């Protein structure tokens, strides 16, 4: 009896998933945007219990191709990159965290995908491993936050609005041991961006692996 109920429940779950998937495909197709950006060519095979497997086949034709671009000079041993409109001109620039030099680098987009200008900061902290972008101080432009593996800290680098310089107004935030990744988001729902780091303990006490949450006072 238990096995029969299990098969029946599994069968119902698979039917539900298949129905939802087909509904998504119809909605996307009606909007002129086939599911996953591919032409609508979806087929599914449902096998009865006890196998209860679902096979979904999508058109294997890739929806995008990438051609050769460019190599843009940045700082030493870059470990992370984030993309955002640093200078407010409507196109996407990028910022890197450079582990070996302890710096961040900004490169500005000319609108056609060619990057130049910007700046590499002075030394901000030991081994910045990750970078995230967000308007931390609420002034309308994107600032940069880094997780600094070598100093158990995060650095907030405030943007002057031009994107050219992140060399000033650093805010240092103590976090857990060996932060390796950083993210920005409104954790406490007060309208400003808070900070989270993932902290990697590379020793033997893996219980010390943590996430640090630090709340923003609204001024970064």
GROMACS .gro file of N, CA and C in nm, residues 27-145:
model
  357
   27UNK      N    1   0.294   3.091  -2.227
   27UNK     CA    2   0.298   3.234  -2.192
   27UNK      C    3   0.412   3.304  -2.262
   28UNK      N    4   0.532   3.242  -2.258
   28UNK     CA    5   0.647   3.302  -2.322
   28UNK      C    6   0.625   3.314  -2.472
   29UNK      N    7   0.566   3.211  -2.533
   29UNK     CA    8   0.543   3.214  -2.676
   29UNK      C    9   0.443   3.321  -2.713
   30UNK      N   10   0.338   3.337  -2.632
   30UNK     CA   11   0.238   3.439  -2.661
   30UNK      C   12   0.296   3.578  -2.653
   31UNK      N   13   0.400   3.594  -2.570
   31UNK     CA   14   0.465   3.724  -2.556
   31UNK      C   15   0.569   3.746  -2.664
   32UNK      N   16   0.581   3.652  -2.757
   32UNK     CA   17   0.681   3.664  -2.863
   32UNK      C   18   0.821   3.638  -2.814
   33UNK      N   19   0.835   3.568  -2.701
   33UNK     CA   20   0.964   3.542  -2.642
   33UNK      C   21   0.966   3.397  -2.595
   34UNK      N   22   0.999   3.302  -2.683
   34UNK     CA   23   0.994   3.161  -2.646
   34UNK      C   24   1.076   3.133  -2.522
   35UNK      N   25   1.036   3.031  -2.449
   35UNK     CA   26   1.099   2.997  -2.323
   35UNK      C   27   1.249   2.980  -2.340
   36UNK      N   28   1.326   3.040  -2.247
   36UNK     CA   29   1.471   3.035  -2.245
   36UNK      C   30   1.533   3.101  -2.367
   37UNK      N   31   1.459   3.184  -2.440
   37UNK     CA   32   1.515   3.252  -2.555
   37UNK      C   33   1.532   3.163  -2.676
   38UNK      N   34   1.476   3.042  -2.675
   38UNK     CA   35   1.490   2.949  -2.787
   38UNK      C   36   1.358   2.938  -2.862
   39UNK      N   37   1.362   2.897  -2.988
   39UNK     CA   38   1.238   2.871  -3.061
   39UNK      C   39   1.157   2.766  -2.988
   40UNK      N   40   1.026   2.778  -2.992
   40UNK     CA   41   0.942   2.684  -2.918
   40UNK      C   42   0.944   2.549  -2.987
   41UNK      N   43   1.012   2.456  -2.927
   41UNK     CA   44   1.021   2.320  -2.981
   41UNK      C   45   1.038   2.226  -2.863
   42UNK      N   46   0.936   2.222  -2.781
   42UNK     CA   47   0.943   2.149  -2.656
   42UNK      C   48   0.869   2.016  -2.667
   43UNK      N   49   0.933   1.911  -2.623
   43UNK     CA   50   0.866   1.782  -2.615
   43UNK      C   51   0.897   1.719  -2.481
   44UNK      N   52   0.804   1.636  -2.436
   44UNK     CA   53   0.825   1.571  -2.306
   44UNK      C   54   0.778   1.428  -2.314
   45UNK      N   55   0.847   1.344  -2.241
   45UNK     CA   56   0.810   1.203  -2.232
   45UNK      C   57   0.787   1.170  -2.086
   46UNK      N   58   0.670   1.118  -2.056
   46UNK     CA   59   0.635   1.080  -1.919
   46UNK      C   60   0.620   0.929  -1.913
   47UNK      N   61   0.697   0.867  -1.825
   47UNK     CA   62   0.690   0.722  -1.810
   47UNK      C   63   0.618   0.690  -1.681
   48UNK      N   64   0.529   0.591  -1.685
   48UNK     CA   65   0.447   0.558  -1.569
   48UNK      C   66   0.531   0.496  -1.459
   49UNK      N   67   0.474   0.496  -1.337
   49UNK     CA   68   0.537   0.432  -1.223
   49UNK      C   69   0.562   0.286  -1.256
   50UNK      N   70   0.671   0.222  -1.207
   50UNK     CA   71   0.752   0.274  -1.098
   50UNK      C   72   0.869   0.363  -1.141
   51UNK      N   73   0.895   0.378  -1.273
   51UNK     CA   74   1.011   0.459  -1.311
   51UNK      C   75   0.987   0.608  -1.285
   52UNK      N   76   0.867   0.659  -1.319
   52UNK     CA   77   0.827   0.797  -1.289
   52UNK      C   78   0.936   0.897  -1.323
   53UNK      N   79   0.977   0.899  -1.451
   53UNK     CA   80   1.078   0.994  -1.493
   53UNK      C   81   1.018   1.092  -1.593
   54UNK      N   82   1.074   1.208  -1.596
   54UNK     CA   83   1.030   1.312  -1.688
   54UNK      C   84   1.147   1.354  -1.773
   55UNK      N   85   1.132   1.346  -1.905
   55UNK     CA   86   1.236   1.388  -1.996
   55UNK      C   87   1.185   1.506  -2.076
   56UNK      N   88   1.253   1.619  -2.066
   56UNK     CA   89   1.217   1.738  -2.142
   56UNK      C   90   1.325   1.767  -2.243
   57UNK      N   91   1.287   1.783  -2.370
   57UNK     CA   92   1.384   1.811  -2.475
   57UNK      C   93   1.354   1.947  -2.535
   58UNK      N   94   1.450   2.036  -2.528
   58UNK     CA   95   1.437   2.169  -2.587
   58UNK      C   96   1.521   2.176  -2.714
   59UNK      N   97   1.486   2.268  -2.799
   59UNK     CA   98   1.563   2.290  -2.920
   59UNK      C   99   1.708   2.317  -2.883
   60UNK      N  100   1.802   2.236  -2.929
   60UNK     CA  101   1.941   2.254  -2.887
   60UNK      C  102   2.011   2.372  -2.953
   61UNK      N  103   1.944   2.439  -3.046
   61UNK     CA  104   2.007   2.552  -3.114
   61UNK      C  105   2.040   2.662  -3.014
   62UNK      N  106   2.164   2.707  -3.002
   62UNK     CA  107   2.197   2.810  -2.904
   62UNK      C  108   2.126   2.940  -2.936
   63UNK      N  109   2.086   3.012  -2.830
   63UNK     CA  110   2.012   3.136  -2.850
   63UNK      C  111   2.105   3.253  -2.871
   64UNK      N  112   2.234   3.239  -2.839
   64UNK     CA  113   2.329   3.348  -2.855
   64UNK      C  114   2.463   3.291  -2.899
   65UNK      N  115   2.539   3.372  -2.969
   65UNK     CA  116   2.676   3.338  -3.003
   65UNK      C  117   2.764   3.454  -2.960
   66UNK      N  118   2.889   3.423  -2.928
   66UNK     CA  119   2.983   3.524  -2.882
   66UNK      C  120   3.101   3.529  -2.978
   67UNK      N  121   3.129   3.649  -3.028
   67UNK     CA  122   3.242   3.667  -3.118
   67UNK      C  123   3.358   3.725  -3.041
   68UNK      N  124   3.469   3.740  -3.109
   68UNK     CA  125   3.587   3.796  -3.043
   68UNK      C  126   3.559   3.939  -3.000
   69UNK      N  127   3.614   3.976  -2.885
   69UNK     CA  128   3.596   4.110  -2.832
   69UNK      C  129   3.729   4.177  -2.810
   70UNK      N  130   3.764   4.203  -2.686
   70UNK     CA  131   3.890   4.270  -2.657
   70UNK      C  132   3.943   4.226  -2.522
   71UNK      N  133   4.070   4.252  -2.498
   71UNK     CA  134   4.134   4.229  -2.370
   71UNK      C  135   4.163   4.366  -2.309
   72UNK      N  136   4.111   4.390  -2.190
   72UNK     CA  137   4.121   4.521  -2.126
   72UNK      C  138   4.216   4.511  -2.008
   73UNK      N  139   4.315   4.597  -2.005
   73UNK     CA  140   4.411   4.596  -1.896
   73UNK      C  141   4.348   4.637  -1.764
   74UNK      N  142   4.383   4.564  -1.657
   74UNK     CA  143   4.330   4.592  -1.523
   74UNK      C  144   4.443   4.576  -1.422
   75UNK      N  145   4.409   4.560  -1.295
   75UNK     CA  146   4.509   4.545  -1.191
   75UNK      C  147   4.565   4.404  -1.185
   76UNK      N  148   4.653   4.381  -1.087
   76UNK     CA  149   4.726   4.256  -1.078
   76UNK      C  150   4.642   4.147  -1.013
   77UNK      N  151   4.637   4.030  -1.079
   77UNK     CA  152   4.568   3.911  -1.028
   77UNK      C  153   4.423   3.942  -0.991
   78UNK      N  154   4.347   3.987  -1.089
   78UNK     CA  155   4.206   4.016  -1.065
   78UNK      C  156   4.131   3.889  -1.028
   79UNK      N  157   4.051   3.895  -0.920
   79UNK     CA  158   3.981   3.777  -0.871
   79UNK      C  159   3.832   3.783  -0.894
   80UNK      N  160   3.777   3.902  -0.927
   80UNK     CA  161   3.632   3.916  -0.938
   80UNK      C  162   3.602   4.037  -1.024
   81UNK      N  163   3.487   4.033  -1.092
   81UNK     CA  164   3.444   4.145  -1.175
   81UNK      C  165   3.294   4.168  -1.154
   82UNK      N  166   3.253   4.294  -1.154
   82UNK     CA  167   3.112   4.330  -1.146
   82UNK      C  168   3.083   4.436  -1.252
   83UNK      N  169   2.963   4.432  -1.306
   83UNK     CA  170   2.924   4.518  -1.417
   83UNK      C  171   2.814   4.613  -1.372
   84UNK      N  172   2.828   4.741  -1.408
   84UNK     CA  173   2.726   4.840  -1.375
   84UNK      C  174   2.759   4.973  -1.438
   85UNK      N  175   2.663   5.063  -1.441
   85UNK     CA  176   2.682   5.196  -1.501
   85UNK      C  177   2.747   5.288  -1.399
   86UNK      N  178   2.879   5.290  -1.399
   86UNK     CA  179   2.953   5.363  -1.296
   86UNK      C  180   2.950   5.514  -1.318
   87UNK      N  181   2.941   5.559  -1.443
   87UNK     CA  182   2.947   5.702  -1.471
   87UNK      C  183   2.812   5.762  -1.512
   88UNK      N  184   2.706   5.682  -1.507
   88UNK     CA  185   2.573   5.735  -1.530
   88UNK      C  186   2.541   5.775  -1.672
   89UNK      N  187   2.612   5.718  -1.769
   89UNK     CA  188   2.587   5.757  -1.908
   89UNK      C  189   2.499   5.657  -1.983
   90UNK      N  190   2.447   5.558  -1.912
   90UNK     CA  191   2.350   5.467  -1.973
   90UNK      C  192   2.406   5.338  -2.026
   91UNK      N  193   2.539   5.319  -2.023
   91UNK     CA  194   2.595   5.191  -2.066
   91UNK      C  195   2.668   5.126  -1.949
   92UNK      N  196   2.704   5.000  -1.967
   92UNK     CA  197   2.760   4.920  -1.858
   92UNK      C  198   2.912   4.926  -1.857
   93UNK      N  199   2.966   4.968  -1.746
   93UNK     CA  200   3.109   4.967  -1.720
   93UNK      C  201   3.143   4.846  -1.633
   94UNK      N  202   3.269   4.832  -1.590
   94UNK     CA  203   3.299   4.723  -1.499
   94UNK      C  204   3.402   4.765  -1.396
   95UNK      N  205   3.400   4.691  -1.286
   95UNK     CA  206   3.495   4.710  -1.176
   95UNK      C  207   3.552   4.573  -1.140
   96UNK      N  208   3.683   4.565  -1.117
   96UNK     CA  209   3.746   4.440  -1.076
   96UNK      C  210   3.807   4.455  -0.938
   97UNK      N  211   3.811   4.344  -0.866
   97UNK     CA  212   3.886   4.335  -0.741
   97UNK      C  213   4.017   4.265  -0.773
   98UNK      N  214   4.128   4.328  -0.741
   98UNK     CA  215   4.261   4.279  -0.779
   98UNK      C  216   4.333   4.226  -0.655
   99UNK      N  217   4.338   4.094  -0.645
   99UNK     CA  218   4.387   4.031  -0.522
   99UNK      C  219   4.533   4.066  -0.492
  100UNK      N  220   4.620   4.052  -0.591
  100UNK     CA  221   4.762   4.066  -0.564
  100UNK      C  222   4.802   4.208  -0.527
  101UNK      N  223   4.740   4.307  -0.591
  101UNK     CA  224   4.778   4.446  -0.567
  101UNK      C  225   4.695   4.513  -0.458
  102UNK      N  226   4.590   4.447  -0.411
  102UNK     CA  227   4.506   4.505  -0.307
  102UNK      C  228   4.431   4.628  -0.354
  103UNK      N  229   4.389   4.628  -0.480
  103UNK     CA  230   4.324   4.744  -0.540
  103UNK      C  231   4.195   4.704  -0.609
  104UNK      N  232   4.120   4.804  -0.655
  104UNK     CA  233   4.010   4.782  -0.748
  104UNK      C  234   4.035   4.867  -0.872
  105UNK      N  235   3.984   4.820  -0.985
  105UNK     CA  236   4.001   4.891  -1.111
  105UNK      C  237   3.866   4.916  -1.174
  106UNK      N  238   3.845   5.039  -1.223
  106UNK     CA  239   3.725   5.076  -1.297
  106UNK      C  240   3.761   5.097  -1.442
  107UNK      N  241   3.681   5.042  -1.533
  107UNK     CA  242   3.698   5.070  -1.675
  107UNK      C  243   3.562   5.112  -1.731
  108UNK      N  244   3.564   5.220  -1.807
  108UNK     CA  245   3.441   5.282  -1.856
  108UNK      C  246   3.414   5.244  -2.001
  109UNK      N  247   3.287   5.222  -2.031
  109UNK     CA  248   3.241   5.178  -2.162
  109UNK      C  249   3.209   5.302  -2.248
  110UNK      N  250   3.251   5.298  -2.374
  110UNK     CA  251   3.221   5.411  -2.464
  110UNK      C  252   3.084   5.396  -2.530
  111UNK      N  253   3.011   5.291  -2.493
  111UNK     CA  254   2.879   5.268  -2.550
  111UNK      C  255   2.879   5.164  -2.660
  112UNK      N  256   2.997   5.130  -2.708
  112UNK     CA  257   3.009   5.030  -2.814
  112UNK      C  258   3.087   4.909  -2.767
  113UNK      N  259   3.109   4.900  -2.637
  113UNK     CA  260   3.179   4.785  -2.583
  113UNK      C  261   3.329   4.799  -2.579
  114UNK      N  262   3.380   4.922  -2.603
  114UNK     CA  263   3.523   4.948  -2.589
  114UNK      C  264   3.545   5.015  -2.454
  115UNK      N  265   3.642   4.963  -2.378
  115UNK     CA  266   3.662   5.009  -2.240
  115UNK      C  267   3.796   5.080  -2.227
  116UNK      N  268   3.791   5.195  -2.161
  116UNK     CA  269   3.912   5.272  -2.135
  116UNK      C  270   3.885   5.361  -2.016
  117UNK      N  271   3.978   5.450  -1.989
  117UNK     CA  272   3.957   5.546  -1.881
  117UNK      C  273   3.942   5.477  -1.747
  118UNK      N  274   3.866   5.538  -1.659
  118UNK     CA  275   3.854   5.484  -1.525
  118UNK      C  276   3.987   5.494  -1.453
  119UNK      N  277   4.004   5.413  -1.352
  119UNK     CA  278   4.122   5.426  -1.270
  119UNK      C  279   4.142   5.298  -1.190
  120UNK      N  280   4.267   5.276  -1.146
  120UNK     CA  281   4.293   5.176  -1.043
  120UNK      C  282   4.315   5.250  -0.913
  121UNK      N  283   4.254   5.201  -0.809
  121UNK     CA  284   4.262   5.270  -0.681
  121UNK      C  285   4.400   5.254  -0.620
  122UNK      N  286   4.425   5.330  -0.518
  122UNK     CA  287   4.539   5.302  -0.434
  122UNK      C  288   4.508   5.177  -0.352
  123UNK      N  289   4.603   5.131  -0.272
  123UNK     CA  290   4.584   5.011  -0.193
  123UNK      C  291   4.465   5.030  -0.099
  124UNK      N  292   4.372   4.934  -0.101
  124UNK     CA  293   4.255   4.946  -0.014
  124UNK      C  294   4.258   4.845   0.100
  125UNK      N  295   4.305   4.724   0.074
  125UNK     CA  296   4.309   4.621   0.177
  125UNK      C  297   4.384   4.500   0.122
  126UNK      N  298   4.419   4.409   0.209
  126UNK     CA  299   4.492   4.290   0.169
  126UNK      C  300   4.399   4.187   0.104
  127UNK      N  301   4.430   4.153  -0.018
  127UNK     CA  302   4.367   4.045  -0.094
  127UNK      C  303   4.216   4.063  -0.111
  128UNK      N  304   4.171   4.168  -0.179
  128UNK     CA  305   4.028   4.176  -0.214
  128UNK      C  306   3.992   4.066  -0.312
  129UNK      N  307   3.899   3.980  -0.274
  129UNK     CA  308   3.867   3.861  -0.352
  129UNK      C  309   3.737   3.872  -0.429
  130UNK      N  310   3.651   3.966  -0.392
  130UNK     CA  311   3.519   3.974  -0.453
  130UNK      C  312   3.474   4.119  -0.452
  131UNK      N  313   3.396   4.157  -0.553
  131UNK     CA  314   3.346   4.293  -0.562
  131UNK      C  315   3.197   4.290  -0.598
  132UNK      N  316   3.122   4.382  -0.538
  132UNK     CA  317   2.980   4.399  -0.569
  132UNK      C  318   2.952   4.547  -0.583
  133UNK      N  319   2.854   4.582  -0.665
  133UNK     CA  320   2.820   4.722  -0.691
  133UNK      C  321   2.679   4.752  -0.642
  134UNK      N  322   2.663   4.872  -0.587
  134UNK     CA  323   2.531   4.916  -0.543
  134UNK      C  324   2.541   5.057  -0.487
  135UNK      N  325   2.429   5.126  -0.481
  135UNK     CA  326   2.428   5.263  -0.430
  135UNK      C  327   2.420   5.259  -0.278
  136UNK      N  328   2.534   5.246  -0.215
  136UNK     CA  329   2.540   5.225  -0.070
  136UNK      C  330   2.502   5.352   0.006
  137UNK      N  331   2.542   5.468  -0.044
  137UNK     CA  332   2.518   5.593   0.029
  137UNK      C  333   2.396   5.671  -0.020
  138UNK      N  334   2.322   5.613  -0.115
  138UNK     CA  335   2.196   5.671  -0.157
  138UNK      C  336   2.207   5.800  -0.234
  139UNK      N  337   2.319   5.824  -0.302
  139UNK     CA  338   2.335   5.949  -0.377
  139UNK      C  339   2.309   5.933  -0.526
  140UNK      N  340   2.264   5.814  -0.568
  140UNK     CA  341   2.223   5.794  -0.706
  140UNK      C  342   2.325   5.732  -0.797
  141UNK      N  343   2.447   5.706  -0.748
  141UNK     CA  344   2.546   5.637  -0.832
  141UNK      C  345   2.590   5.509  -0.764
  142UNK      N  346   2.660   5.425  -0.839
  142UNK     CA  347   2.702   5.295  -0.789
  142UNK      C  348   2.834   5.303  -0.715
  143UNK      N  349   2.836   5.252  -0.596
  143UNK     CA  350   2.957   5.238  -0.518
  143UNK      C  351   3.006   5.093  -0.528
  144UNK      N  352   3.125   5.067  -0.475
  144UNK     CA  353   3.183   4.933  -0.482
  144UNK      C  354   3.210   4.881  -0.342
  145UNK      N  355   3.180   4.754  -0.321
  145UNK     CA  356   3.213   4.686  -0.195
  145UNK      C  357   3.301   4.567  -0.228
   0.00000   0.00000   0.00000
